[in-house]
Structure formats: C-alpha cells, structure tokens
Amino acid sequence: MKKIIMMLVAGAAMACGLAACSDDDTTPSGNITPADQLYLPRNNATIMLETGNITHFEWAVSKASKNGYITYELLFDKVGGDFSQPLYVLTSDNNGYEPSAKVASSTLNTVATLAGADLGETATVKWTVRAWCGLNSEIYGSEAGVRTVSLTRINSVDPMPSEIKISGGITEGQKELTLFAASVIHTAKGKYTDQREAGAYEIFTKLTAGELIITDDLNRNFRLAEKNRMELIKDNEATTAVTVEHDGIYWLYVNFSNMTYKFKEISKVELFISSPGNKAELTYEGNGVWGIMDYAWNVKEGGNTDSRHKFICTYADGSSEFWGHFEDDCRDSEKSEAEKNPLFYNIFRHTFSNQWDNTWKVNEKEREGYGKKVSFWVHMNNTDDDLFLLERSLGVPLAVNMQGSATENQEAIALNKALPVLVAKGSDDLNVGREASIFECFTQLSSGDFSITDDKGRYYKLDASNMTFAIAENPVTNTVSKAGIYWVALDFNAMTYKMREIEKVELWNKPWFGNKLSETVEMSYEGKGEWSISDYEWYVTDGSNKDTRYYFICTYVDGFKERWAYYSDDCRGPQNSNPGNYPNFYNIYRFDHSKLGEWDDSWKTLNDSEGLGKKATFHIYMNNTYATDYKHTRSFK
C-alpha cells in the first residue's frame, strides 16, 4: 500500500510539473530560463582517462515558470557541432534533478572514441547542458554556456588480457614464461593484505641479450616504447619483438590499465639483519628464486639476540625496495607453525626506509637458530606459492636422510622429527608434539658406511669422539663398526647426535598373581623400524585373570630402558580403542621406564568382548611409513 501511495504522489507531482510548464507561459524561453553558466570542469581542460577515475561536471541552476521541476542532460559534441545531433547525451545525477554529473572515465572514453580519437590519442569536444521542464527544453547556448574539453584516451586495449606470457630464445630455459598479477608496493609501514594491481602483471626473471616477445591470451603482441609507454603491435607491422640489450636479472612490470611498463635490471638482493645492520648478498638460483646457505648471522646467546630481518632488492638504476613481513611487528614469531598467520612467510614489498618495521623474527624465546648457520630463500614467483614466499632454515633442515652400504637393504632412510622421551607418567590432557630440531630413526645398520644428507643436498660428518656433527664441505660418509638395530638421533640445534644400539623390544603383560608366566616376551624385528609378535598366548581368560593391561619396553645395550606406552597414566576408556571414538588410541608415547610405576600408561582391551581366551598379535611401527605418528596394532584369534 505504501508503494502505491508513493507512486500516486509522484504522479501528482509530475502532473503539477507539467501544468507549471504549460504553453500559456510567456517567458522568453517558453517555459525555462536557462542559466547559461558552466562551472566545472574549467574551459579547455585536459582530462586523462585513467581507469576508475571520475570527472565532475557542474553548472548553474535553471528556472522554470510557476516553480516547475527542472531536469538536466549533459551534451557532448564535436567542436564544429551545434548540439542538434550530439555525440553523446547523459542524464545528470539523481535521475536528472541535480545540476551536476559524476562521469566515469569509461563514459568519457566512449565520447572520445565517437569524436575520432584512437588509443593514446586526444580528442577535443565541446559540452553544454540541456534543461527540461515537462516536454519543453532549452540548451545553454550562450558563450558562457558552452565549454571545450580535451579527452586523452589511455593507450589501453579492449578487451583487457587475462594472461600475459613472454617467450623467445632469451628467457630462462628458453621457455615460455607466464607473468603473475602484480603485487602492490607499499609506501608506509602497516599490516598488509594480499593486494594485487588490476590489469597489471610482473615477473622476476633472468634474460639474455636478444629479442623478447610479449603476448596475451588473445594472441596480441605488445612493444615497450619510449617514456615507459606500452603499445599494441598492429597486425600489419613487421616487428613483434622487444630487444633486451644485455644479459641480466630483471623485473618486468606491464600495466594494461594505462599501457605503461617498468623494465628494471636487478643488481643484487641482500639479507638485511636489522641489528646491527649487517647485509649478506643472496645468489640468484633461477625461476625468480634467490638464496643464501649456511650464513653465520651472528644472532646468538651472550651477544646480539635481535633476530629481526628482511631483504633489500637493489636495482641497476640505484633505486631499491625492501621485501619484508606482512606486519609492522612480527607478532606470531613465538607461535607454532600451525598457529602462525597464513601470511607469516609471504613476502610483501615496501619502499619506506626503516630497518625495524615489517621484519621477520625467529622464536627468540626458544633461541631458535641462535649461534647457528642459517639459510634463506626468497621465492619471487607464483610457482611455489600464490604469493611471494620466504623459506628459511634456521640451522635445522626440513628433511634428513641416511643412505649407504650400512643402511637397511642399502636404501635411503628418511628420519622422522623426534618424539621426546617423557620423564613423568602421562595424563588425560597430555599433548606432546615432535621436536622441532631433532630428527631420529629406528633402523638396522650393517658394518659399513653411510652418508647423512638434508633436503638442500648438504652432507654431515659425525664425530664419535664427542658425539657432535657438522656440515661437511664435500660429500662424506660415516662408518658403522658393529652391526645391530639402532636408534639414531641428530639434534640440529645442539649439533650433537646419539646412536644407541637396541638390545631388545618386549611386550609387557603382567599375568595374574600366582601365575608362573613371565611378565615380558621378546618381539621380533621385522625391519624398517617395525617389531611384532604373533599368536601370543597371553592368558587373559574368562576365569580369574581379566587384567588386559599391556605396554612395550625397549632395552638398549647401555642398559637404558624406554616404555613405549599409552598417553595417559590409566586407560580409563578402553572403548576408545574404536578409532572412531579416539583416533590416537593406538599412538605410542615414549617414557623413561624407570620414572613410571609398574602399571602406569598401559593400554587395555575391552574385557567383555576383546581377546579373552585368544591368542594375541601385536605390531609396533616406530617409523613414519605406517602413519605420521608412532603406532601399534593388535588383533586376536
């Protein structure tokens, strides 16, 4: 009903307006007295039609007899036109009732095109206003009511490309390379987000001297012209290539919103340590990646403990920019990797000069990387991540392998992130993660040699005299003098290692009091960190013995014992053995056996349904092959 009433009111107002502008009026213009006065833009103004820009047109208010309603149109015409057949007409703001109009650059671009301007060219047109009252109209026709304006079309393309590639014999690997959406270069510190420039593309790459071809997804070619202007190469033009004068590493940026480009040679990329301001040059590794390995960055205990760092890119023309963290202060540095902001390792570019802001930190609370040789890689491409990406190794590799004549089946063994050995019994809320800097494996070794390498191809040499190890300058091997089953652990923070021979692994299940059966039975090593025992008569029956508690004991040759056991001091919920109830029920946690009570941290079965009077089979998986966690399985028959 409200809508109907408003329509009736509007209709009545229109009727009143028409009546007010009746043919009986005797004013000079019939019904309207045009103001004949234009305000904005100024006469002979030049407007660059940049994408997204708005131009404000304003004029004086006209009057109608008997207080009639006036509406306006903005008219454009050629310089020699009389507005009888204008090039373009548009209604003013507020459905024509405002004496002004906000005109988008896209609309003015259409006007310039109708006036004959090609891409990158300028057309001069004149403009005026037409006032309406009902069916009658008057054009602002005096000298003050007509102005000219020059419209310069951007040297753009239509339609805009959605993909840009460069090719030619001078590209890296002589391959066709795809540019990626251009990143925003920030000018002030702050908390940055993933911003890209609309219509702009860029690439960091190595080029040799020669000819480069720039092509879009519509098979159009472009040239890099003078004054950083980019031009569309027409079909009838002979040359389609861009000449690169000399070999170098370059940043190429092309913007199709205004048909401009930047093509700058990169002199160097440096790691910048905020305190005391040290710099170290990175090596270009290809595909937009720079790296520095095993750099002694002098962040250490008893010295400089400020770990803030970012990177400086210096161009051949003397200009430079920083490649830094997304926040002005690195607030997530002490959080776990899973808890860090997803943008933590992404690289953002900025030009403001401040050695402290938008830098990364390490976990200074944990002294991460202190006193170590560190490695950094900056990935300025869209191959490794959607955004530019920092990869860093603070003395700790991402992966470690052992391989040689001494390893099982002479195959490569991937070490796992180490599971700590706990010195107190567990609890229902026990939450133990892997060690960040220690790698380990349970494996069989033969007499012979083996090498230790990491994900970056570095070799490590063990020193048995003090149980330390170090990075080797050249490929080296280590020697096993005695064959056996070993636990090997390498601590990349302390640069120390342990190599303990395992005497045996046993299943522990305490028979009911008075039973003469042994409490433990030895398990067989199956290879690759796995032990098992099959068809074991563990004498859990429907009679007097229904105690199903069990765990595993690993005894080393040096006498130390570990309990491989349940996470909690008591298995209060054996029904959780269904993985759907508690998926980590079968996970193995490591404890110092001597620190726990006899019954602590043992598993149970479901007394009324599982394993009673049957033979038991157990498998232990102390590796990351069966699952990402150390686990065991059990079955009964």
XYZ file of C-alpha atoms in Angstrom:
637
model
C 0.000 0.000 0.000
C 2.872 2.379 0.888
C 4.437 1.804 -2.522
C 1.114 2.557 -4.281
C 0.686 5.808 -2.300
C 4.235 6.921 -3.182
C 3.586 6.239 -6.876
C 0.380 8.291 -6.702
C 2.217 11.168 -5.042
C 4.972 11.034 -7.673
C 2.366 11.004 -10.424
C 0.642 14.019 -8.898
C 3.931 15.865 -8.672
C 4.667 15.122 -12.333
C 1.213 16.387 -13.278
C 1.843 19.570 -11.316
C 5.189 19.951 -13.035
C 3.610 19.601 -16.464
C 0.954 22.096 -15.513
C 3.544 24.558 -14.266
C 5.322 24.397 -17.630
C 2.170 24.886 -19.752
C 2.226 26.555 -23.159
C 0.376 29.527 -21.713
C 3.591 30.848 -20.113
C 5.048 33.937 -21.761
C 8.668 33.795 -20.523
C 11.365 34.271 -23.236
C 12.190 30.593 -23.484
C 8.642 29.412 -23.418
C 8.849 27.610 -20.081
C 12.506 27.670 -18.987
C 15.053 30.368 -18.280
C 18.408 28.594 -18.864
C 21.205 29.632 -16.542
C 23.789 29.605 -19.329
C 26.607 29.253 -16.814
C 29.007 26.288 -16.539
C 31.257 25.725 -13.514
C 33.301 22.524 -13.839
C 35.494 21.427 -15.470
C 37.196 24.660 -16.467
C 37.207 25.665 -20.111
C 39.855 23.932 -22.284
C 40.616 21.436 -19.530
C 42.573 18.271 -20.419
C 41.376 15.020 -18.873
C 43.479 11.843 -18.861
C 41.039 8.966 -18.989
C 42.697 6.740 -16.390
C 40.764 3.618 -15.443
C 38.456 4.193 -12.490
C 38.672 7.986 -12.498
C 35.580 10.189 -12.124
C 35.215 13.711 -13.609
C 32.773 16.149 -12.011
C 30.657 18.365 -14.298
C 28.733 21.208 -12.643
C 26.579 24.119 -13.878
C 24.199 26.821 -12.680
C 20.559 26.057 -11.886
C 17.948 26.980 -14.492
C 14.493 28.271 -13.614
C 11.020 27.319 -14.834
C 7.825 29.335 -14.704
C 5.324 28.654 -11.927
C 8.053 26.748 -9.941
C 8.137 23.869 -12.398
C 10.518 20.943 -11.955
C 13.759 21.138 -13.962
C 15.808 18.135 -15.080
C 19.149 18.210 -16.897
C 21.097 16.412 -19.595
C 24.812 16.723 -20.283
C 25.568 17.013 -24.032
C 28.839 16.391 -25.874
C 29.519 17.282 -29.493
C 32.371 17.828 -31.914
C 33.986 21.242 -31.852
C 32.181 22.229 -35.005
C 28.818 20.793 -33.958
C 25.751 22.707 -32.806
C 24.352 20.068 -30.412
C 21.440 19.353 -32.757
C 22.855 15.831 -33.135
C 25.220 15.485 -30.166
C 27.848 12.760 -29.971
C 26.679 11.649 -26.560
C 23.945 12.538 -24.073
C 23.670 11.515 -20.455
C 21.278 12.365 -17.619
C 22.592 14.337 -14.656
C 22.824 12.922 -11.135
C 19.737 11.988 -9.082
C 17.804 10.949 -12.189
C 18.377 14.345 -13.787
C 17.340 16.621 -10.930
C 20.880 17.649 -9.883
C 22.790 20.429 -11.713
C 25.842 18.171 -11.785
C 27.060 14.827 -13.101
C 29.790 12.460 -12.000
C 31.063 10.979 -15.260
C 33.184 7.817 -15.297
C 36.338 7.688 -17.417
C 34.797 4.787 -19.326
C 31.951 7.067 -20.450
C 34.327 9.840 -21.486
C 36.398 7.235 -23.278
C 33.290 6.460 -25.367
C 32.850 10.183 -26.088
C 36.488 10.459 -27.223
C 36.088 7.392 -29.423
C 32.970 8.880 -31.065
C 34.977 12.064 -31.658
C 37.578 10.038 -33.584
C 40.354 9.516 -31.002
C 42.246 6.246 -31.245
C 44.072 4.554 -28.349
C 46.532 7.003 -26.830
C 45.150 9.930 -28.825
C 43.372 13.108 -27.699
C 40.005 14.413 -28.916
C 38.742 17.906 -28.186
C 34.969 18.139 -27.783
C 32.610 20.773 -26.504
C 29.936 20.313 -23.902
C 26.848 22.058 -22.629
C 23.634 21.391 -20.715
C 20.056 20.900 -21.811
C 17.353 21.782 -19.270
C 13.972 20.131 -19.419
C 10.618 21.059 -17.942
C 7.981 18.580 -18.922
C 8.141 18.274 -22.723
C 9.988 21.532 -23.252
C 13.765 22.008 -23.258
C 16.390 24.696 -23.630
C 20.136 24.373 -24.287
C 22.646 26.584 -22.522
C 23.582 28.340 -25.730
C 25.456 31.484 -24.770
C 29.229 31.759 -24.756
C 29.300 31.067 -21.015
C 27.084 28.051 -21.520
C 29.450 26.117 -23.795
C 32.936 24.874 -22.955
C 35.544 22.658 -24.601
C 37.446 19.805 -23.014
C 40.290 17.623 -24.306
C 39.904 13.914 -23.638
C 43.075 11.805 -23.834
C 42.339 8.125 -24.191
C 44.642 5.795 -22.319
C 46.728 3.655 -24.555
C 44.823 0.604 -23.354
C 43.375 -2.435 -25.033
C 39.870 -3.747 -25.239
C 39.214 -6.366 -24.081
C 41.764 -6.463 -21.289
C 44.043 -9.517 -21.297
C 43.658 -12.177 -18.629
C 47.099 -13.760 -19.130
C 50.487 -12.448 -20.256
C 53.445 -14.522 -21.421
C 56.978 -13.772 -22.561
C 58.885 -16.004 -24.921
C 61.924 -16.111 -27.160
C 65.367 -17.636 -27.067
C 66.475 -15.253 -24.312
C 64.183 -16.459 -21.490
C 65.251 -18.824 -18.706
C 65.460 -22.301 -20.174
C 64.289 -20.756 -23.440
C 60.766 -21.436 -22.205
C 57.545 -19.507 -22.441
C 57.053 -17.830 -19.053
C 53.783 -16.642 -17.535
C 53.654 -13.308 -15.708
C 51.637 -13.092 -12.488
C 49.264 -10.461 -11.115
C 51.384 -7.535 -9.938
C 51.862 -7.000 -6.209
C 51.299 -3.658 -4.543
C 54.463 -1.796 -3.497
C 53.688 -0.240 -0.125
C 54.961 3.184 0.920
C 54.190 3.089 4.661
C 54.521 0.525 7.431
C 51.465 -1.414 8.467
C 49.623 -4.698 8.319
C 49.438 -5.676 4.676
C 46.956 -7.946 2.923
C 47.089 -9.771 -0.380
C 46.573 -6.851 -2.765
C 47.135 -7.019 -6.493
C 47.003 -4.304 -9.145
C 44.070 -4.693 -11.518
C 45.238 -5.145 -15.087
C 48.941 -5.279 -14.145
C 51.379 -8.189 -14.409
C 55.003 -8.766 -13.402
C 57.841 -11.263 -13.358
C 61.296 -11.569 -11.779
C 63.471 -13.500 -14.211
C 66.826 -13.832 -15.917
C 67.142 -12.760 -19.566
C 69.978 -12.877 -22.054
C 70.594 -10.295 -24.743
C 68.274 -10.668 -27.700
C 64.649 -10.359 -28.672
C 61.712 -10.901 -26.326
C 58.106 -11.431 -27.385
C 55.235 -10.256 -25.148
C 51.911 -11.953 -25.911
C 48.492 -12.092 -24.255
C 45.838 -14.805 -24.183
C 44.218 -13.296 -27.310
C 47.467 -13.678 -29.304
C 48.085 -9.933 -29.365
C 51.693 -8.714 -29.244
C 52.976 -5.635 -27.421
C 56.074 -3.462 -27.623
C 57.839 -1.440 -24.933
C 58.009 2.069 -26.386
C 59.619 5.311 -25.240
C 58.734 7.070 -21.988
C 57.615 3.789 -20.429
C 54.587 3.539 -22.694
C 53.428 0.159 -23.944
C 51.907 -0.203 -27.383
C 49.755 -2.789 -29.096
C 51.513 -4.038 -32.216
C 49.143 -3.886 -35.159
C 48.672 -6.804 -37.487
C 50.402 -5.118 -40.429
C 53.550 -4.200 -38.501
C 56.602 -6.269 -39.304
C 58.331 -6.416 -35.941
C 56.727 -8.050 -32.902
C 59.793 -8.348 -30.656
C 61.285 -6.348 -27.791
C 65.078 -6.019 -27.712
C 66.976 -6.741 -24.486
C 70.353 -5.050 -24.633
C 72.386 -7.282 -22.314
C 72.231 -10.328 -20.031
C 70.841 -9.736 -16.583
C 68.233 -10.468 -13.938
C 65.209 -8.255 -14.499
C 61.902 -7.151 -13.045
C 59.351 -6.663 -15.826
C 56.073 -4.936 -14.967
C 53.323 -4.224 -17.510
C 50.099 -2.338 -16.745
C 47.270 -2.665 -19.263
C 45.049 -0.201 -17.406
C 47.231 2.682 -18.617
C 49.516 0.874 -21.084
C 52.697 1.604 -19.148
C 55.613 -0.611 -18.195
C 58.690 -0.785 -15.986
C 61.694 -2.840 -17.002
C 64.489 -2.732 -14.419
C 67.660 -4.736 -14.076
C 68.345 -6.087 -10.573
C 71.863 -5.539 -9.261
C 71.572 -7.584 -6.075
C 69.274 -8.990 -3.402
C 70.583 -8.934 0.166
C 69.627 -10.361 3.525
C 69.380 -7.450 5.955
C 69.827 -8.071 9.694
C 68.240 -5.114 11.498
C 70.697 -5.197 14.385
C 73.448 -4.256 13.831
C 72.536 -3.661 10.168
C 74.605 -6.396 8.556
C 73.951 -7.334 4.943
C 74.722 -10.515 3.014
C 74.150 -10.943 -0.708
C 71.943 -13.789 -1.946
C 72.665 -15.847 -5.041
C 70.170 -15.994 -7.889
C 69.191 -19.659 -8.291
C 66.757 -19.306 -11.201
C 62.995 -19.061 -11.710
C 62.750 -15.921 -9.586
C 64.433 -17.520 -6.544
C 67.389 -16.107 -4.575
C 69.119 -17.977 -1.757
C 71.892 -17.879 0.807
C 73.032 -21.026 2.602
C 74.896 -21.594 5.852
C 75.270 -17.917 6.697
C 76.749 -17.144 10.125
C 74.298 -14.402 11.013
C 75.756 -13.696 14.469
C 72.448 -13.975 16.350
C 73.481 -15.858 19.449
C 73.479 -16.260 23.221
C 75.745 -13.810 25.003
C 75.750 -11.454 22.029
C 73.257 -9.992 19.610
C 69.883 -11.611 20.355
C 67.817 -9.418 17.995
C 66.720 -11.647 15.127
C 64.747 -9.110 13.040
C 65.474 -9.495 9.355
C 64.158 -8.722 5.870
C 65.623 -8.330 2.378
C 66.785 -5.453 0.176
C 66.449 -5.518 -3.609
C 68.731 -3.004 -5.334
C 68.180 -2.123 -8.993
C 70.821 -1.093 -11.518
C 69.376 2.444 -11.643
C 70.227 2.913 -7.955
C 66.674 2.555 -6.618
C 65.851 -0.074 -4.024
C 62.977 -1.667 -2.140
C 62.501 -3.926 0.878
C 60.997 -7.405 0.769
C 59.520 -7.915 4.209
C 56.906 -9.317 6.593
C 53.196 -8.526 6.309
C 53.024 -6.878 9.762
C 54.891 -3.879 11.119
C 55.915 -6.123 14.027
C 56.330 -9.899 13.790
C 53.751 -10.865 16.421
C 53.446 -14.580 15.567
C 57.137 -15.461 15.843
C 56.716 -17.467 19.054
C 53.677 -19.410 17.851
C 53.838 -22.908 16.420
C 53.848 -23.287 12.666
C 50.203 -24.376 12.728
C 49.208 -21.310 14.765
C 51.034 -18.711 12.682
C 49.067 -16.352 10.442
C 48.806 -17.866 6.921
C 50.642 -14.792 5.585
C 53.564 -15.202 8.004
C 56.091 -16.379 5.406
C 54.715 -14.374 2.472
C 56.837 -11.522 1.138
C 55.462 -8.001 0.793
C 57.288 -5.181 -0.971
C 57.739 -1.716 0.504
C 59.852 1.370 -0.211
C 59.827 3.242 3.104
C 63.240 3.213 4.743
C 63.122 1.789 8.248
C 65.362 -1.013 9.456
C 62.961 -2.269 12.134
C 59.454 -2.337 10.660
C 57.882 -5.171 8.672
C 60.681 -7.568 9.555
C 60.548 -11.243 10.448
C 61.731 -12.675 13.758
C 62.587 -16.174 14.929
C 61.230 -17.665 18.142
C 63.589 -15.712 20.382
C 62.019 -17.252 23.488
C 63.235 -20.669 22.319
C 66.501 -19.210 20.980
C 65.627 -20.547 17.546
C 68.667 -20.501 15.273
C 70.903 -18.832 17.859
C 74.563 -19.437 17.139
C 73.694 -21.417 14.007
C 74.435 -21.076 10.351
C 71.150 -20.154 8.715
C 69.778 -20.376 5.188
C 67.180 -18.219 3.431
C 65.435 -18.424 0.079
C 63.100 -15.804 -1.391
C 60.674 -17.135 -3.984
C 59.627 -14.146 -6.113
C 57.415 -16.162 -8.421
C 53.976 -17.759 -8.446
C 55.268 -21.308 -8.840
C 55.985 -22.092 -5.183
C 53.066 -20.151 -3.696
C 50.232 -17.847 -4.763
C 52.183 -15.048 -3.081
C 55.894 -14.373 -2.921
C 57.301 -16.720 -0.307
C 60.129 -16.743 2.231
C 61.720 -20.085 3.018
C 64.191 -20.198 5.863
C 66.221 -22.872 7.573
C 67.496 -21.701 10.946
C 70.181 -24.322 11.184
C 67.515 -27.023 11.013
C 66.814 -28.754 7.684
C 63.361 -29.689 6.519
C 64.271 -33.328 5.844
C 67.175 -35.643 6.691
C 68.178 -38.960 5.086
C 70.691 -41.743 5.686
C 71.918 -43.880 2.809
C 74.808 -46.207 2.051
C 76.104 -49.740 2.289
C 75.336 -49.825 6.031
C 71.623 -48.968 5.806
C 68.769 -51.479 5.606
C 68.696 -53.003 2.127
C 71.165 -50.247 1.230
C 68.157 -47.972 0.786
C 67.665 -44.357 1.786
C 66.124 -43.961 5.238
C 64.043 -40.862 5.925
C 64.488 -39.714 9.513
C 61.426 -38.520 11.452
C 61.015 -35.465 13.627
C 61.844 -36.909 17.053
C 59.277 -37.859 19.679
C 60.580 -36.756 23.109
C 61.170 -39.249 25.922
C 58.973 -38.190 28.866
C 60.136 -38.495 32.469
C 56.726 -38.478 34.200
C 53.597 -40.524 33.712
C 51.002 -39.275 31.282
C 47.618 -37.682 31.812
C 44.312 -37.364 30.015
C 45.316 -33.955 28.655
C 48.823 -34.974 27.560
C 49.757 -33.099 24.386
C 53.203 -33.959 23.099
C 54.457 -32.791 19.710
C 57.549 -33.686 17.754
C 60.867 -31.997 18.412
C 61.395 -29.090 16.006
C 65.144 -29.541 15.614
C 65.782 -33.262 16.268
C 65.492 -35.996 13.660
C 65.527 -39.695 14.524
C 65.038 -43.184 13.185
C 64.833 -46.759 14.484
C 66.667 -48.940 11.978
C 69.027 -51.829 11.406
C 72.576 -50.963 10.370
C 75.266 -53.235 8.963
C 79.003 -52.798 9.254
C 79.896 -50.304 6.575
C 79.480 -46.698 5.513
C 76.550 -44.352 5.239
C 76.064 -40.692 4.403
C 73.737 -38.178 6.056
C 72.184 -35.538 3.796
C 69.387 -32.985 4.056
C 66.791 -31.550 1.711
C 69.285 -28.984 0.378
C 71.887 -31.589 -0.513
C 74.224 -30.804 2.392
C 76.355 -33.591 3.887
C 77.021 -34.040 7.611
C 80.036 -35.631 9.295
C 79.721 -37.397 12.672
C 82.497 -37.063 15.268
C 82.292 -40.060 17.617
C 84.899 -38.611 19.991
C 82.453 -36.024 21.360
C 79.175 -37.127 19.735
C 78.876 -33.964 17.636
C 78.362 -33.450 13.927
C 78.926 -30.666 11.447
C 78.204 -29.661 7.875
C 80.834 -31.079 5.541
C 82.304 -29.030 2.709
C 82.283 -32.071 0.400
C 80.349 -35.370 0.255
C 81.446 -37.536 3.190
C 80.490 -40.877 4.730
C 80.257 -42.173 8.295
C 81.206 -45.659 9.467
C 79.267 -48.300 11.413
C 81.722 -50.655 13.111
C 79.181 -53.012 14.652
C 76.038 -54.331 13.013
C 72.833 -54.034 15.024
C 69.462 -52.393 15.470
C 69.912 -48.750 16.401
C 68.139 -45.611 17.458
C 69.839 -42.679 15.706
C 69.018 -39.078 16.668
C 70.541 -35.823 15.371
C 69.931 -32.543 17.230
C 70.425 -29.679 14.758
C 70.219 -27.036 17.472
C 72.944 -28.503 19.666
C 74.685 -30.168 16.680
C 75.029 -33.346 18.744
C 73.887 -36.877 17.998
C 73.088 -40.184 19.699
C 73.446 -43.656 18.265
C 72.168 -46.272 20.710
C 72.114 -49.947 19.921
C 68.856 -51.680 20.874
C 69.186 -54.984 22.738
C 65.515 -55.994 22.599
C 61.903 -54.835 22.474
C 59.395 -56.701 24.654
C 55.665 -56.905 25.193
C 54.760 -56.434 28.864
C 51.563 -58.018 30.226
C 51.538 -58.915 33.906
C 49.840 -62.264 34.496
C 47.530 -62.546 37.466
C 49.255 -63.001 40.795
C 50.450 -66.533 41.361
C 50.818 -67.249 37.665
C 54.284 -68.516 36.804
C 54.301 -66.954 33.336
C 56.863 -64.280 32.517
C 55.703 -60.673 32.532
C 57.507 -59.922 29.261
C 58.030 -61.650 25.951
C 60.514 -60.546 23.310
C 59.267 -59.305 19.965
C 60.882 -59.865 16.579
C 62.389 -57.059 14.495
C 60.695 -57.042 11.094
C 62.748 -54.250 9.507
C 62.287 -50.520 8.869
C 61.564 -49.719 12.495
C 58.885 -52.391 12.982
C 58.605 -55.095 15.640
C 55.948 -57.784 16.042
C 54.826 -60.834 17.973
C 52.258 -63.247 16.593
C 49.867 -65.751 18.182
C 50.998 -64.977 21.697
C 49.065 -66.839 24.390
C 48.759 -64.070 26.887
C 46.441 -65.943 29.255
C 43.737 -63.363 29.574
C 40.740 -65.628 30.112
C 37.160 -65.681 31.273
C 38.390 -67.068 34.544
C 40.264 -65.258 37.263
C 42.632 -63.239 35.039
C 40.879 -60.471 33.193
C 43.637 -57.866 33.535
C 44.479 -56.873 29.964
C 46.940 -54.039 30.689
C 49.992 -54.049 28.429
C 52.765 -51.836 27.030
C 56.159 -52.295 25.376
C 59.699 -51.990 26.760
C 62.704 -51.053 24.639
C 66.008 -52.006 26.285
C 69.238 -50.506 24.935
C 72.634 -52.190 25.118
C 73.815 -49.468 27.524
C 71.063 -50.511 29.974
C 68.659 -47.606 29.452
C 65.014 -48.607 29.112
C 62.137 -46.817 27.429
C 58.481 -47.605 27.930
C 56.513 -47.350 24.689
C 53.078 -46.821 26.103
C 49.652 -45.172 26.273
C 49.344 -41.392 26.559
C 47.524 -41.426 29.921
C 48.544 -42.928 33.251
C 45.470 -45.189 33.149
C 43.499 -46.436 30.170
C 40.173 -45.214 31.509
C 38.314 -45.600 28.255
C 39.175 -48.895 26.583
C 36.055 -48.424 24.480
C 38.074 -45.720 22.701
C 40.015 -48.495 21.015
C 37.470 -47.961 18.267
C 39.355 -45.405 16.083
C 36.074 -43.638 15.507
C 35.972 -42.790 19.212
C 39.564 -41.716 19.685
C 41.823 -41.874 16.607
C 45.037 -41.577 18.662
C 44.233 -44.508 20.956
C 46.946 -46.672 19.352
C 49.628 -43.949 19.268
C 52.875 -44.798 21.062
C 54.421 -42.342 23.529
C 57.952 -42.731 24.852
C 58.708 -42.649 28.602
C 61.761 -43.210 30.795
C 60.783 -46.636 32.124
C 62.496 -46.064 35.470
C 60.376 -42.969 36.218
C 56.980 -44.711 35.987
C 55.089 -47.099 38.221
C 54.663 -50.660 37.040
C 51.087 -50.187 35.864
C 51.300 -46.647 34.525
C 50.442 -45.725 30.956
C 49.330 -49.158 29.871
C 46.698 -49.981 27.270
C 43.668 -52.174 27.959
C 41.318 -54.167 25.797
C 37.561 -54.354 26.109
C 37.361 -57.038 28.833
C 33.942 -58.280 27.861
C 34.495 -58.601 24.167
C 38.103 -58.383 23.013
C 40.797 -61.009 23.236
C 39.595 -63.114 26.154
C 40.935 -66.659 25.849
C 42.517 -65.900 22.481
C 45.989 -65.622 21.007
C 47.239 -62.089 20.515
C 49.250 -60.475 17.722
C 50.930 -57.082 18.139
C 52.803 -54.879 15.652
C 54.860 -51.783 16.555
C 55.613 -49.108 13.942
C 58.414 -46.800 15.116
C 58.644 -45.053 11.764
C 56.654 -42.668 9.597
C 55.842 -45.257 6.965
C 52.754 -46.817 8.551
C 51.452 -43.465 9.862
C 52.702 -39.994 10.656
C 52.746 -40.966 14.355
C 54.388 -43.939 16.022
C 51.626 -46.524 16.417
C 50.845 -50.120 17.227
C 48.152 -52.530 16.121
C 46.634 -55.575 17.842
C 44.463 -58.471 16.817
C 43.168 -61.638 18.486
C 42.171 -65.075 17.271
